[in-house]
């Protein structure tokens, strides 16, 4: 078969596989289980699948089903009036979801703000105020100035820059509104404000709030934020150091001048520090870091070892073949996935037996099996065609796994795949 015919065949197979998934959703929507119905609506929306007569689910006895129906209707731009009906729903869960969707899609106005300001549920009012603040709708927020809820008034104070930078007060807000309160209160993002932040980081005790303070350096000019973050990377407080390195990466990317700091992270007793350090070393793609990464292969954490395996494969280090072999025999899905990705990079390793075992084991994590099928196709392991064929013809298999296996078969033996689906070669 020529490449053009193979592409057409795969497109047709994909349509067939996903039409089966759509039929499954329709069956789930008729389930007596509210959990199944709610899951079906959510799954359909995630797959960009529009449900016929979705508004009928606004009368479902389950609040979760009604909430997901509102989200689905908003995603597909259903009639505003249909969504507005959900504002009279007896469940504050549904009304909260509704007001959030209305603001997100620009349906808010003064009449709606007044209606929500009178809602008896703090949850609904708070959700609406948060959504308005995130959308920058200052005028509509004025409807809530006298709100009886301390939480709502505190959010408004944060938005207006009226909140004192007190640790207990800040910690009561979400991370997004902590940052908003900090920046609104600081005003100008300059070196003076940066020094004030560094002082607060030193004085505060709550880990999450200290993390927010470090992240608040990100929008500062680089000539201010970068030196401050480099200083914080050296902090003895692991939470501060980790957040500083992550924030630095957002601003400057992977900077080889921080290799030594990342290596220090990998020598820490804190697993999260070692993991973040390994991630940074991986992103550097620095040949001189090979020894650091090889040492990381002995780390007690699967997370760290997995990162080091992938990093060494990216550097085309074939000396890790024994480590990959051992990892593919392990019970750790994380190590298996990292090793399969490494095999896709190196392409020269003999892993047919391992891949066959993973493909055939229904208890394996879905993503691990998908990766295994991808490796099978990439390396053209024709001995594993029966494993791929079994998955492809099993309509009960997850659609992504079936499609990945079909693509692998197309690389190895497209004629056999054509026979299975009745295509003329």
Coordinates of C-alpha atoms in Angstrom, one line a residue:
X1 CA 0.0 0.0 0.0
X2 CA 1.2 3.5 -0.7
X3 CA 1.5 6.1 2.1
X4 CA -1.6 8.0 0.8
X5 CA -3.8 4.9 1.0
X6 CA -2.5 4.0 4.4
X7 CA -3.4 7.5 5.7
X8 CA -6.9 7.2 4.3
X9 CA -7.3 3.8 5.9
X10 CA -6.1 5.1 9.3
X11 CA -8.5 8.0 9.1
X12 CA -11.4 5.7 8.4
X13 CA -10.4 3.4 11.2
X14 CA -10.1 6.3 13.6
X15 CA -13.7 7.4 12.6
X16 CA -14.9 3.9 13.2
X17 CA -13.2 3.6 16.6
X18 CA -14.5 6.9 17.9
X19 CA -18.0 6.4 16.5
X20 CA -18.0 3.3 18.8
X21 CA -16.9 5.5 21.7
X22 CA -19.8 7.9 20.9
X23 CA -22.3 5.0 21.0
X24 CA -20.9 4.0 24.4
X25 CA -21.6 7.6 25.6
X26 CA -25.2 7.4 24.4
X27 CA -25.6 4.1 26.3
X28 CA -24.1 5.7 29.5
X29 CA -26.5 8.6 29.3
X30 CA -29.4 6.1 29.7
X31 CA -27.8 4.5 32.8
X32 CA -29.8 4.4 36.1
X33 CA -26.6 5.5 37.8
X34 CA -26.2 9.3 38.3
X35 CA -22.4 8.9 38.5
X36 CA -22.4 7.2 35.0
X37 CA -24.7 9.8 33.5
X38 CA -22.5 12.7 34.8
X39 CA -19.4 11.0 33.7
X40 CA -20.8 10.5 30.2
X41 CA -21.7 14.2 29.8
X42 CA -18.2 15.2 31.0
X43 CA -16.5 12.6 28.7
X44 CA -18.5 13.8 25.7
X45 CA -17.5 17.4 26.3
X46 CA -13.8 16.5 26.7
X47 CA -14.0 14.7 23.3
X48 CA -15.8 17.6 21.7
X49 CA -18.9 15.4 21.3
X50 CA -22.1 17.4 21.3
X51 CA -25.0 15.6 23.0
X52 CA -28.4 15.9 21.4
X53 CA -31.1 17.6 23.6
X54 CA -28.5 18.3 26.3
X55 CA -30.9 20.8 27.9
X56 CA -33.1 17.9 29.0
X57 CA -30.4 17.0 31.5
X58 CA -31.1 20.2 33.4
X59 CA -34.1 18.3 34.8
X60 CA -32.0 15.3 35.9
X61 CA -32.5 14.4 39.6
X62 CA -28.7 14.5 40.1
X63 CA -27.0 17.8 40.8
X64 CA -23.7 16.5 39.3
X65 CA -25.5 15.6 36.0
X66 CA -27.1 19.0 35.9
X67 CA -23.8 20.8 36.6
X68 CA -22.0 18.9 33.9
X69 CA -24.9 19.6 31.5
X70 CA -24.5 23.4 32.1
X71 CA -20.7 23.1 31.4
X72 CA -21.3 21.2 28.2
X73 CA -24.0 23.7 27.0
X74 CA -21.6 26.6 27.6
X75 CA -18.7 24.9 25.8
X76 CA -20.8 24.4 22.7
X77 CA -22.4 27.8 22.9
X78 CA -26.0 26.7 23.6
X79 CA -28.7 29.3 23.8
X80 CA -28.0 31.7 26.8
X81 CA -31.6 31.5 28.0
X82 CA -31.3 27.7 28.4
X83 CA -28.2 28.2 30.6
X84 CA -29.8 31.0 32.6
X85 CA -32.6 28.6 33.7
X86 CA -30.0 26.8 35.8
X87 CA -29.7 30.0 38.0
X88 CA -32.9 28.9 39.6
X89 CA -31.6 25.4 40.3
X90 CA -32.2 24.3 43.9
X91 CA -28.5 23.1 44.2
X92 CA -25.8 25.7 44.9
X93 CA -23.4 23.4 43.1
X94 CA -25.3 23.8 39.9
X95 CA -25.8 27.6 40.4
X96 CA -22.1 28.0 41.1
X97 CA -21.1 26.2 37.9
X98 CA -23.6 28.3 36.0
X99 CA -22.4 31.7 37.1
X100 CA -18.8 30.7 36.4
X101 CA -19.7 29.6 32.9
X102 CA -21.7 32.7 32.2
X103 CA -18.8 35.0 33.1
X104 CA -16.3 32.9 31.2
X105 CA -18.4 33.3 28.0
X106 CA -19.1 37.0 28.5
X107 CA -22.8 36.6 29.5
X108 CA -22.5 38.8 32.6
X109 CA -24.4 42.1 33.0
X110 CA -25.8 44.3 35.8
X111 CA -29.1 42.4 36.0
X112 CA -27.3 39.2 36.5
X113 CA -24.9 40.7 39.1
X114 CA -27.9 42.0 41.1
X115 CA -29.5 38.6 40.9
X116 CA -26.4 36.8 42.2
X117 CA -25.8 39.4 44.9
X118 CA -29.2 38.4 46.3
X119 CA -28.4 34.6 46.1
X120 CA -28.6 33.0 49.6
X121 CA -25.6 30.8 49.0
X122 CA -22.1 32.2 49.8
X123 CA -20.7 29.6 47.5
X124 CA -22.6 31.0 44.5
X125 CA -21.8 34.6 45.3
X126 CA -18.1 33.8 46.0
X127 CA -17.8 31.9 42.7
X128 CA -19.3 34.8 40.8
X129 CA -17.1 37.4 42.5
X130 CA -14.0 35.4 41.8
X131 CA -15.0 35.0 38.1
X132 CA -15.7 38.7 37.8
X133 CA -12.4 39.7 39.4
X134 CA -10.5 37.3 37.1
X135 CA -12.3 38.8 34.1
X136 CA -11.5 42.4 35.4
X137 CA -15.2 43.4 35.6
X138 CA -14.7 46.1 38.2
X139 CA -18.1 47.8 37.8
X140 CA -20.1 44.7 38.4
X141 CA -18.1 43.9 41.5
X142 CA -19.6 47.0 43.1
X143 CA -22.8 45.1 43.6
X144 CA -21.1 43.0 46.2
X145 CA -19.5 45.8 48.4
X146 CA -21.8 45.1 51.3
X147 CA -21.8 41.3 51.0
X148 CA -22.3 39.6 54.4
X149 CA -19.6 37.0 53.7
X150 CA -16.1 37.7 55.1
X151 CA -14.6 35.6 52.3
X152 CA -16.3 37.7 49.6
X153 CA -15.3 41.0 51.2
X154 CA -11.7 39.8 51.5
X155 CA -11.6 38.9 47.8
X156 CA -12.9 42.4 47.0
X157 CA -10.2 43.9 49.3
X158 CA -7.5 41.9 47.6
X159 CA -8.8 43.0 44.1
X160 CA -8.8 46.6 45.2
X161 CA -5.4 46.6 46.8
X162 CA -6.8 47.2 50.2
X163 CA -5.6 44.0 51.9
X164 CA -2.7 44.2 54.4
X165 CA 0.1 41.7 53.6
X166 CA -0.7 39.7 56.7
X167 CA 0.2 36.1 56.6
X168 CA -3.0 34.8 58.2
X169 CA -5.2 36.9 56.0
X170 CA -3.3 36.1 52.8
X171 CA -3.4 32.3 53.6
X172 CA -7.2 32.4 53.7
X173 CA -7.3 33.3 49.9
X174 CA -6.6 31.1 46.9
X175 CA -3.2 31.3 45.4
X176 CA -4.4 33.4 42.5
X177 CA -5.9 36.0 44.8
X178 CA -2.9 36.0 47.2
X179 CA -0.8 37.1 44.2
X180 CA -3.5 39.6 43.2
X181 CA -3.5 41.0 46.8
X182 CA 0.3 41.1 46.9
X183 CA 0.7 42.9 43.5
X184 CA -2.2 45.3 44.2
X185 CA -0.7 46.2 47.5
X186 CA 2.9 46.6 46.3
X187 CA 1.9 48.8 43.4
X188 CA 5.1 49.4 41.4
X189 CA 7.1 46.2 40.6
X190 CA 10.6 47.5 41.3
X191 CA 13.6 46.7 43.4
X192 CA 12.1 48.2 46.5
X193 CA 9.0 46.0 46.2
X194 CA 11.3 43.0 45.5
X195 CA 13.2 43.6 48.7
X196 CA 9.9 43.9 50.6
X197 CA 8.9 40.5 49.1
X198 CA 12.2 38.9 50.2
X199 CA 11.6 40.2 53.7
X200 CA 8.1 38.7 53.8
X201 CA 9.5 35.4 52.6
X202 CA 12.0 35.4 55.4
X203 CA 9.4 36.3 58.1
X204 CA 6.4 34.2 57.0
X205 CA 6.0 30.6 58.3
X206 CA 3.2 29.1 56.2
X207 CA 4.8 27.1 53.3
X208 CA 2.0 27.7 50.7
X209 CA 2.0 31.5 51.3
X210 CA 5.8 31.6 51.1
X211 CA 5.6 29.8 47.8
X212 CA 3.1 32.4 46.5
X213 CA 5.4 35.2 47.6
X214 CA 8.3 33.6 45.6
X215 CA 6.0 33.1 42.5
X216 CA 5.0 36.8 42.8
X217 CA 8.4 37.7 41.6
X218 CA 7.7 36.4 38.1
X219 CA 6.0 39.5 36.6
X220 CA 8.8 41.8 37.9
X221 CA 11.3 43.1 35.3
X222 CA 14.0 40.5 34.7
X223 CA 16.8 42.8 36.0
X224 CA 14.9 42.7 39.4
X225 CA 13.4 39.2 39.4
X226 CA 16.3 37.1 38.2
X227 CA 18.9 38.1 40.8
X228 CA 16.3 37.7 43.6
X229 CA 15.3 34.2 42.4
X230 CA 19.0 33.2 42.0
X231 CA 19.4 34.2 45.7
X232 CA 16.3 32.2 46.7
X233 CA 17.4 29.1 44.8
X234 CA 20.2 28.9 47.5
X235 CA 17.7 29.0 50.4
X236 CA 17.9 26.4 53.1
X237 CA 14.1 26.3 53.0
X238 CA 13.4 23.5 50.4
X239 CA 10.0 24.9 49.6
X240 CA 11.4 28.3 48.8
X241 CA 14.4 26.9 46.8
X242 CA 12.1 24.6 44.7
X243 CA 9.6 27.4 43.9
X244 CA 12.5 29.8 43.1
X245 CA 14.0 27.3 40.6
X246 CA 10.6 26.7 39.0
X247 CA 9.9 30.4 38.7
X248 CA 13.4 31.1 37.3
X249 CA 12.8 28.4 34.7
X250 CA 9.5 30.2 33.6
X251 CA 11.4 33.4 33.1
X252 CA 14.8 32.3 31.7
X253 CA 14.2 28.7 30.7
X254 CA 17.1 26.2 31.3
X255 CA 20.2 28.1 32.2
X256 CA 23.5 26.1 32.3
X257 CA 24.8 28.5 34.9
X258 CA 22.4 26.8 37.4
X259 CA 23.7 23.3 36.7
X260 CA 25.6 23.4 40.0
X261 CA 22.5 24.4 41.9
X262 CA 20.5 21.7 40.3
X263 CA 23.2 19.2 41.2
X264 CA 22.9 20.4 44.8
X265 CA 19.2 19.8 44.6
X266 CA 19.8 16.2 43.5
X267 CA 22.0 15.6 46.6
X268 CA 19.3 16.7 49.0
X269 CA 17.5 14.5 51.5
X270 CA 14.2 16.0 50.2
X271 CA 12.7 13.8 47.4
X272 CA 10.9 16.8 45.9
X273 CA 14.1 18.7 45.6
X274 CA 15.9 15.8 44.0
X275 CA 13.0 15.4 41.5
X276 CA 13.0 19.1 40.6
X277 CA 16.8 19.2 40.3
X278 CA 16.7 16.1 38.0
X279 CA 14.0 17.8 35.9
X280 CA 16.2 20.9 35.5
X281 CA 19.2 18.9 34.6
X282 CA 17.1 17.0 32.0
X283 CA 16.0 20.2 30.4
X284 CA 19.5 21.5 30.1
X285 CA 20.5 18.8 27.6
X286 CA 24.1 19.3 28.8
X287 CA 26.6 16.6 27.9
X288 CA 28.7 17.4 31.0
X289 CA 25.8 16.4 33.2
X290 CA 25.9 12.8 32.2
X291 CA 27.7 11.7 35.4
X292 CA 25.2 13.6 37.5
X293 CA 22.4 11.8 35.8
X294 CA 24.0 8.4 36.0
X295 CA 24.4 8.9 39.8
X296 CA 20.7 9.8 39.8
X297 CA 19.9 6.2 38.5
X298 CA 20.7 5.0 42.0
X299 CA 18.2 7.4 43.7
X300 CA 15.7 5.6 46.0
X301 CA 12.8 7.5 44.3
X302 CA 11.1 6.1 41.1
X303 CA 10.3 9.6 40.1
X304 CA 13.9 10.7 40.1
X305 CA 15.2 7.6 38.4
X306 CA 12.6 7.9 35.7
X307 CA 13.6 11.5 34.9
X308 CA 17.3 10.4 34.8
X309 CA 16.5 7.6 32.4
X310 CA 14.8 9.9 30.0
X311 CA 17.4 12.6 30.3
X312 CA 20.2 10.1 29.5
X313 CA 18.3 8.8 26.5
X314 CA 17.9 12.3 25.2
X315 CA 21.7 12.6 25.4
X316 CA 21.9 9.3 23.4
X317 CA 23.6 7.4 26.2
X318 CA 23.3 3.8 25.2
X319 CA 25.0 2.7 28.4
X320 CA 21.7 2.7 30.2
X321 CA 20.4 -0.4 28.4
X322 CA 20.7 -2.6 31.5
X323 CA 18.8 0.0 33.6
X324 CA 16.1 0.1 30.9
X325 CA 15.9 -3.7 30.9
X326 CA 15.6 -3.7 34.7
X327 CA 13.0 -0.9 34.7
X328 CA 10.8 -2.7 32.2
X329 CA 10.7 -5.7 34.5
X330 CA 9.7 -3.6 37.5
X331 CA 6.2 -3.1 38.9
X332 CA 6.6 0.7 38.5
X333 CA 4.5 2.2 35.7
X334 CA 6.5 5.4 36.0
X335 CA 9.8 3.6 35.3
X336 CA 8.2 1.5 32.5
X337 CA 6.9 4.6 30.8
X338 CA 10.2 6.4 31.1
X339 CA 12.0 3.4 29.7
X340 CA 9.7 3.0 26.8
X341 CA 10.2 6.7 25.9
X342 CA 14.0 6.1 26.2
X343 CA 13.7 3.1 23.8
X344 CA 11.9 5.4 21.3
X345 CA 14.9 7.8 21.5
X346 CA 17.7 5.2 21.4
X347 CA 15.9 2.8 18.9
X348 CA 18.6 0.1 19.2
X349 CA 17.6 -1.8 22.3
X350 CA 16.2 -5.3 22.2
X351 CA 13.0 -5.0 24.3
X352 CA 10.6 -7.2 22.3
X353 CA 9.8 -9.5 25.2
X354 CA 9.1 -6.7 27.6
X355 CA 6.9 -4.8 25.2
X356 CA 5.0 -8.0 24.4
X357 CA 4.3 -8.6 28.1
X358 CA 3.1 -5.0 28.6
X359 CA 0.9 -5.0 25.6
X360 CA -0.8 -8.3 26.6
X361 CA -1.4 -7.3 30.3
X362 CA -4.8 -5.7 30.7
X363 CA -3.8 -4.7 34.2
X364 CA -1.1 -2.4 33.0
X365 CA -1.8 1.4 33.1
X366 CA -3.4 2.5 29.8
X367 CA -0.7 5.1 28.9
X368 CA 2.0 2.4 29.4
X369 CA 0.2 0.1 27.0
X370 CA -0.2 2.9 24.5
X371 CA 3.5 3.7 24.7
X372 CA 4.3 0.0 24.2
X373 CA 2.2 -0.2 21.1
X374 CA 4.0 3.0 19.8
X375 CA 7.4 1.4 20.4
X376 CA 6.2 -1.8 18.6
X377 CA 5.4 0.3 15.5
X378 CA 8.5 2.5 15.7
X379 CA 10.8 -0.5 15.9
X380 CA 8.7 -2.6 13.5
X381 CA 8.6 -5.6 15.9
X382 CA 6.7 -7.9 13.5
X383 CA 6.7 -10.7 16.1
X384 CA 4.2 -8.7 18.1
X385 CA 1.7 -8.3 15.4
X386 CA -0.7 -10.9 17.1
X387 CA -0.7 -8.7 20.2
X388 CA -1.5 -5.6 18.2
X389 CA -4.2 -7.4 16.2
X390 CA -5.9 -8.7 19.4
X391 CA -6.2 -5.1 20.7
X392 CA -7.3 -3.7 17.4
X393 CA -10.2 -6.1 16.9
X394 CA -11.4 -5.9 20.5
X395 CA -14.1 -3.3 20.5
X396 CA -14.1 -3.2 24.3
X397 CA -10.5 -1.9 24.4
X398 CA -10.0 1.8 25.1
X399 CA -10.3 3.8 21.9
X400 CA -6.9 5.5 22.2
X401 CA -5.1 2.1 22.7
X402 CA -7.0 0.6 19.7
X403 CA -6.0 3.6 17.5
X404 CA -2.3 3.5 18.7
X405 CA -2.2 -0.2 17.9
X406 CA -3.7 0.3 14.5
X407 CA -1.1 2.9 13.7
X408 CA 1.6 0.5 14.8
X409 CA 0.2 -2.2 12.6
X410 CA 0.1 0.2 9.7
X411 CA 3.9 0.7 10.1
X412 CA 4.6 -3.0 10.2
X413 CA 2.0 -4.7 8.0
X414 CA -0.6 -2.4 6.5
X415 CA -2.1 -5.2 4.4
X416 CA -3.0 -7.2 7.5
X417 CA -4.6 -4.1 9.0
X418 CA -6.6 -3.6 5.8
X419 CA -7.8 -7.2 5.9
X420 CA -9.1 -6.8 9.5
X421 CA -11.2 -3.8 8.6
X422 CA -12.3 -5.0 5.2
X423 CA -10.3 -2.5 3.1
X424 CA -9.3 -3.5 -0.4
X425 CA -5.5 -3.5 -0.9

